Coordinates of C-alpha atoms and ligand atoms in Angstrom, one line a residue:
M6 CA 72.0 134.5 122.2
L7 CA 74.4 133.0 124.7
E8 CA 77.3 130.8 123.5
I9 CA 77.9 128.2 126.2
Y10 CA 80.7 125.6 125.9
K11 CA 81.4 122.6 128.1
I12 CA 85.0 122.0 129.4
P13 CA 85.4 118.7 131.2
V14 CA 87.9 119.3 134.1
H15 CA 89.8 116.5 135.8
T16 CA 88.9 115.7 139.4
P17 CA 90.5 113.0 141.7
Y18 CA 87.0 111.9 142.9
P19 CA 85.2 108.7 141.9
V20 CA 82.5 110.8 140.1
G21 CA 85.1 111.6 137.4
P22 CA 85.5 114.9 135.6
V23 CA 83.4 118.0 136.6
N24 CA 81.9 120.0 133.7
S25 CA 83.0 123.6 133.7
Y26 CA 81.0 125.8 131.4
L27 CA 82.3 128.9 129.5
V28 CA 79.8 131.6 128.5
K29 CA 81.6 133.1 125.6
N30 CA 79.8 136.4 125.7
Q31 CA 81.1 139.5 127.4
P32 CA 81.9 139.5 130.2
Y33 CA 83.4 136.0 129.8
T34 CA 82.1 133.8 132.6
L35 CA 83.0 130.4 133.9
I36 CA 80.5 128.3 135.8
D37 CA 82.1 125.8 138.2
P38 CA 85.8 126.0 137.3
G39 CA 86.8 122.7 139.1
P40 CA 88.9 121.6 142.0
E41 CA 92.2 123.2 143.0
T42 CA 94.6 120.7 141.6
A43 CA 97.4 121.0 139.0
E44 CA 95.5 118.6 136.7
A45 CA 92.3 120.6 136.8
K46 CA 94.2 123.9 136.1
Q47 CA 95.7 122.2 133.1
S48 CA 92.4 120.8 131.7
L49 CA 90.7 124.2 132.3
A50 CA 93.5 126.1 130.6
E51 CA 93.6 123.7 127.6
G52 CA 89.8 123.7 127.3
L53 CA 89.8 127.5 127.2
T54 CA 92.7 127.7 124.7
S55 CA 90.8 125.4 122.3
L56 CA 87.9 127.9 122.5
G57 CA 90.2 130.8 121.8
V58 CA 90.0 132.2 125.3
D59 CA 92.8 132.9 127.8
L60 CA 92.5 132.3 131.5
K61 CA 93.1 136.0 132.0
D62 CA 90.0 136.8 129.9
I63 CA 87.7 135.4 132.5
S64 CA 85.8 138.2 134.3
R65 CA 83.3 136.2 136.3
V66 CA 83.1 132.8 138.0
I67 CA 79.7 131.5 139.1
L68 CA 79.6 128.6 141.6
T69 CA 76.5 126.4 141.5
H70 CA 77.5 125.2 145.0
S71 CA 80.5 125.0 147.4
H72 CA 81.6 121.3 146.8
S73 CA 85.4 121.2 146.2
D74 CA 85.1 119.5 142.8
H75 CA 83.2 122.5 141.5
S76 CA 84.5 125.5 143.5
G77 CA 88.2 125.0 144.3
L78 CA 89.6 127.1 141.4
A79 CA 87.5 130.1 142.0
R80 CA 90.0 131.8 144.2
W81 CA 92.8 131.1 141.7
L82 CA 90.8 132.7 138.9
N83 CA 90.2 135.7 141.2
E84 CA 94.0 135.9 141.7
I85 CA 95.2 135.5 138.2
A86 CA 92.4 137.1 136.2
G87 CA 90.7 139.3 138.8
A88 CA 87.5 137.4 138.2
R89 CA 84.6 138.2 140.4
I90 CA 83.0 135.2 142.1
Y91 CA 79.2 134.7 142.4
V92 CA 77.9 132.3 145.0
H93 CA 74.7 131.8 147.0
Q94 CA 74.6 133.2 150.6
F95 CA 74.2 129.7 152.2
E96 CA 77.4 128.5 150.6
I97 CA 79.6 131.4 151.9
R98 CA 80.5 130.0 155.3
K99 CA 81.4 126.6 153.7
L100 CA 84.0 128.4 151.7
T101 CA 86.0 129.8 154.6
L102 CA 89.2 128.5 156.1
D103 CA 87.7 127.8 159.5
Y104 CA 84.7 125.9 158.2
D105 CA 84.4 122.5 159.9
F106 CA 82.0 120.4 157.8
Y107 CA 81.9 117.4 160.3
Q108 CA 81.7 119.5 163.5
E109 CA 78.6 121.2 162.1
R110 CA 77.0 117.8 161.6
L111 CA 78.3 116.1 164.8
S112 CA 74.9 116.1 166.6
F113 CA 73.3 114.4 163.6
F114 CA 75.9 111.6 163.6
Q115 CA 75.1 111.1 167.3
E116 CA 71.4 111.1 166.6
A117 CA 72.0 108.5 163.9
G118 CA 73.6 106.2 166.5
M119 CA 76.9 106.2 164.7
P120 CA 79.6 104.2 166.5
T121 CA 82.8 106.1 167.3
E122 CA 84.8 103.8 165.1
A123 CA 82.7 104.7 162.0
L124 CA 83.0 108.4 162.8
K125 CA 86.8 108.0 163.0
E126 CA 86.7 106.3 159.7
I127 CA 85.0 109.2 158.1
L128 CA 87.3 111.8 159.7
N129 CA 90.4 109.8 158.6
D130 CA 89.2 109.7 155.0
S131 CA 90.8 113.0 154.1
D132 CA 89.8 114.9 151.0
P133 CA 92.5 114.6 148.3
V134 CA 91.9 118.3 147.5
G135 CA 92.5 121.2 149.9
K136 CA 89.6 123.1 151.3
P137 CA 88.0 125.5 148.8
V138 CA 88.2 129.1 150.1
L139 CA 86.8 132.3 148.7
P140 CA 89.1 135.4 148.3
D141 CA 88.6 138.2 150.8
T142 CA 87.3 140.6 148.2
G143 CA 85.6 140.2 144.8
V144 CA 82.7 138.1 145.9
T145 CA 79.0 138.8 145.0
I146 CA 76.5 137.0 147.2
L147 CA 73.4 135.6 145.6
S148 CA 70.0 134.7 146.9
G149 CA 68.4 133.4 143.8
G150 CA 66.2 135.3 141.3
E151 CA 69.1 137.6 140.0
A152 CA 69.6 138.2 136.3
L153 CA 73.3 138.1 135.4
R154 CA 73.6 140.0 132.2
F155 CA 75.9 139.4 129.2
E156 CA 76.2 141.1 125.8
G157 CA 73.5 139.2 124.0
G158 CA 71.7 137.5 126.8
A159 CA 71.3 136.8 130.5
L160 CA 71.4 133.9 133.0
L161 CA 68.8 133.8 135.7
T162 CA 69.9 132.4 139.1
M163 CA 67.5 129.8 140.6
H164 CA 67.9 128.7 144.2
M165 CA 67.6 124.9 144.0
P166 CA 68.5 123.3 147.4
G167 CA 68.4 119.6 148.2
H168 CA 72.0 118.5 147.2
S169 CA 73.5 121.5 149.0
D170 CA 71.4 124.2 150.7
G171 CA 72.8 127.1 148.7
H172 CA 72.8 125.2 145.4
I173 CA 71.8 127.4 142.4
C174 CA 71.0 126.5 138.8
L175 CA 71.3 129.1 136.0
Y176 CA 68.7 129.5 133.3
D177 CA 69.3 130.9 129.9
Q178 CA 65.7 131.8 129.1
E179 CA 66.3 132.6 125.4
G180 CA 68.1 129.3 124.7
M181 CA 65.8 127.4 127.1
C182 CA 69.0 125.9 128.6
L183 CA 69.6 125.1 132.2
L184 CA 73.0 124.9 133.8
A185 CA 72.1 122.5 136.5
G186 CA 75.3 121.9 138.6
D187 CA 74.7 118.8 140.7
F188 CA 70.9 119.3 141.0
I189 CA 70.2 116.7 138.3
L190 CA 72.6 114.3 136.5
K191 CA 72.1 111.9 133.7
H192 CA 73.3 108.6 135.3
I193 CA 73.4 109.1 139.0
T194 CA 71.1 110.5 141.6
P195 CA 72.7 113.4 143.5
N196 CA 73.1 112.8 147.3
P197 CA 70.7 114.8 149.4
N198 CA 73.5 116.1 151.6
M199 CA 72.7 116.4 155.3
E200 CA 72.6 120.1 156.1
P201 CA 72.0 122.1 159.3
D202 CA 69.4 124.8 159.0
P203 CA 71.5 128.0 158.5
I204 CA 69.0 129.9 160.6
N205 CA 69.0 127.2 163.4
F206 CA 72.0 125.0 163.4
T207 CA 70.6 122.4 165.7
A208 CA 67.9 121.5 163.2
R209 CA 68.4 119.5 160.0
L210 CA 67.0 120.9 156.7
P211 CA 64.4 118.7 155.0
T212 CA 66.7 118.1 152.1
L213 CA 64.5 115.5 150.3
N214 CA 61.5 117.7 150.6
Q215 CA 63.5 120.6 149.2
Y216 CA 64.8 118.4 146.4
L217 CA 61.4 117.2 145.4
G218 CA 60.1 120.8 145.3
G219 CA 63.0 121.6 143.0
L220 CA 62.0 118.7 140.7
D221 CA 58.5 120.3 140.5
L222 CA 60.0 123.6 139.5
L223 CA 62.2 121.9 136.9
E224 CA 59.2 120.0 135.5
N225 CA 57.3 123.3 135.0
L226 CA 60.3 125.0 133.5
N227 CA 60.8 122.2 131.1
P228 CA 64.1 123.3 129.6
R229 CA 65.1 122.2 126.1
L230 CA 68.5 121.2 127.3
I231 CA 70.1 120.5 130.7
L232 CA 73.9 121.0 131.0
P233 CA 74.8 119.1 134.2
G234 CA 77.8 119.4 136.5
H235 CA 79.0 115.9 135.6
G236 CA 78.5 113.6 132.6
N237 CA 76.4 114.0 129.5
N238 CA 73.8 116.6 128.6
I239 CA 70.1 115.8 129.3
D240 CA 67.8 116.6 126.4
N241 CA 64.6 115.2 127.9
S242 CA 64.2 117.1 131.1
R243 CA 60.7 115.7 132.0
E244 CA 62.0 112.2 131.6
A245 CA 65.0 113.0 133.9
V246 CA 62.6 114.5 136.5
K247 CA 60.4 111.4 136.3
K248 CA 63.5 109.1 136.9
A249 CA 64.7 111.1 139.9
R250 CA 61.2 111.1 141.5
E251 CA 60.9 107.3 140.9
H252 CA 64.3 106.7 142.5
H253 CA 63.2 108.5 145.7
R254 CA 59.7 106.9 145.7
E255 CA 61.3 103.4 145.4
R256 CA 63.7 104.2 148.2
L257 CA 61.0 105.6 150.5
K258 CA 58.9 102.4 149.8
A259 CA 61.8 100.1 150.6
L260 CA 62.7 102.0 153.8
T261 CA 59.1 101.9 155.0
S262 CA 59.0 98.1 154.6
V263 CA 62.3 97.7 156.6
L264 CA 60.7 99.8 159.3
E265 CA 57.5 97.7 159.3
N266 CA 58.5 95.5 162.3
N267 CA 61.7 97.1 163.4
S268 CA 62.6 100.1 165.5
I269 CA 66.0 101.0 164.2
S270 CA 68.5 103.8 164.0
V271 CA 69.7 105.7 160.9
Y272 CA 73.1 104.1 161.2
Q273 CA 71.6 100.6 161.3
L274 CA 69.4 101.4 158.3
M275 CA 72.4 102.7 156.4
R276 CA 74.3 99.4 157.1
F277 CA 71.2 97.4 156.0
Y278 CA 71.5 99.0 152.6
Y279 CA 75.3 99.5 152.4
P280 CA 77.0 96.9 154.6
Q281 CA 80.4 97.3 153.0
I282 CA 80.9 101.0 152.5
K283 CA 83.8 102.8 154.1
G284 CA 85.2 106.3 154.9
F285 CA 83.5 109.3 153.3
E286 CA 80.9 107.0 151.8
I287 CA 79.5 106.3 155.3
Y288 CA 78.7 110.0 155.5
L289 CA 77.0 109.9 152.2
G290 CA 74.9 106.8 153.2
I291 CA 73.9 108.5 156.5
S292 CA 72.9 111.6 154.6
E293 CA 70.7 109.7 152.2
V294 CA 69.0 107.7 154.9
F295 CA 68.4 110.8 157.1
A296 CA 66.9 112.6 154.1
H297 CA 64.4 109.7 153.6
V298 CA 63.4 109.1 157.2
D299 CA 63.0 112.9 157.8
H300 CA 60.7 112.9 154.8
L301 CA 58.7 109.9 156.0
L302 CA 58.4 111.4 159.5
A303 CA 57.2 114.7 158.1
E304 CA 54.6 112.8 156.1
D305 CA 53.5 111.0 159.3
R306 CA 54.3 107.6 157.9
I307 CA 56.8 106.6 160.5
I308 CA 57.3 107.4 164.2
K309 CA 60.4 108.3 166.1
R310 CA 61.4 107.7 169.6
K311 CA 64.6 108.6 171.3
S312 CA 66.8 106.2 173.3
S313 CA 70.0 107.6 174.9
G314 CA 70.1 110.4 172.4
V315 CA 69.7 108.1 169.4
S316 CA 66.6 108.4 167.2
L317 CA 64.9 105.1 166.5
F318 CA 62.3 104.9 163.7
K319 CA 59.4 102.5 163.1
K320 CA 56.5 102.4 160.7
K321 CA 53.4 103.8 162.1
S322 CA 50.9 101.1 163.0
G323 CA 47.1 101.3 162.8
C324 CA 44.7 101.5 159.9
S325 CA 46.1 101.9 156.5
S326 CA 44.1 103.9 154.0
G327 CA 43.4 102.3 150.6
Ligands
ZN411 ZN1 78.0 118.5 144.7
ZN412 ZN1 79.8 117.5 141.8

């Protein structure tokens, strides 16, 4: 049986603390150690001490995804404890020093019709935490479907994209417990982050479609307990899946009605919903709207036309089926 303990770790982000998890079976393993800040190091060290574990006892670090609130301390644990780091292949490039998150998404911002001023606003909203970077050695690349073994149990890696394309969840089959990272949270809906296709960088991944597919998997798995990357545990996984599906269904419905008589860009749609948001939140808003319009387009419910490189969307006219 695996012994899994939650350690809330301080982050400077509006989301609040990130949940790091210690698997206290040999080899001692941390899932998502937290961001690379002095406060996070302190909360992690104190949390481990209260569980009778020293930082140097950590042999493995598993990252659910590359976001800095989850991944930043991985390299530090590799340095001070020699911990091996496990991460999905699609997150590797995002954890290198040269990785330029916005450059990779520039063509999507242009397609969204984003004004230069708004793009500048995003770029000027610098991350309070330095870029998370993997060490040169000691990294194991995952694809999903691996069994990571412990004395007394195992965690199965599950590739669950939609929030980040290389996002994994970890399943303890015996305890029917899912370590879910940011795939599903109790009180907020994870952002379907805009992602280029790692095979063809000019194309956008169908993030909402991927996410809804993951919800189907989660519904079938029906874990007894979900341990999320932020906030409280989820003890009714079917209810959480239902709520997440409803959120997106409502949003798709609302978007379709806005597009009824208008032919508008993703940036205009985003401003319709979020007139006041600033900085990095503009990126999150654009990501969310793109995820939804891409989904509606794939379902043939809206049409797209291009005008000066900007995609304009409108509800499909014609007969509606009952
Ligand atoms: Zn995240
Ligand atoms: Zn997070």
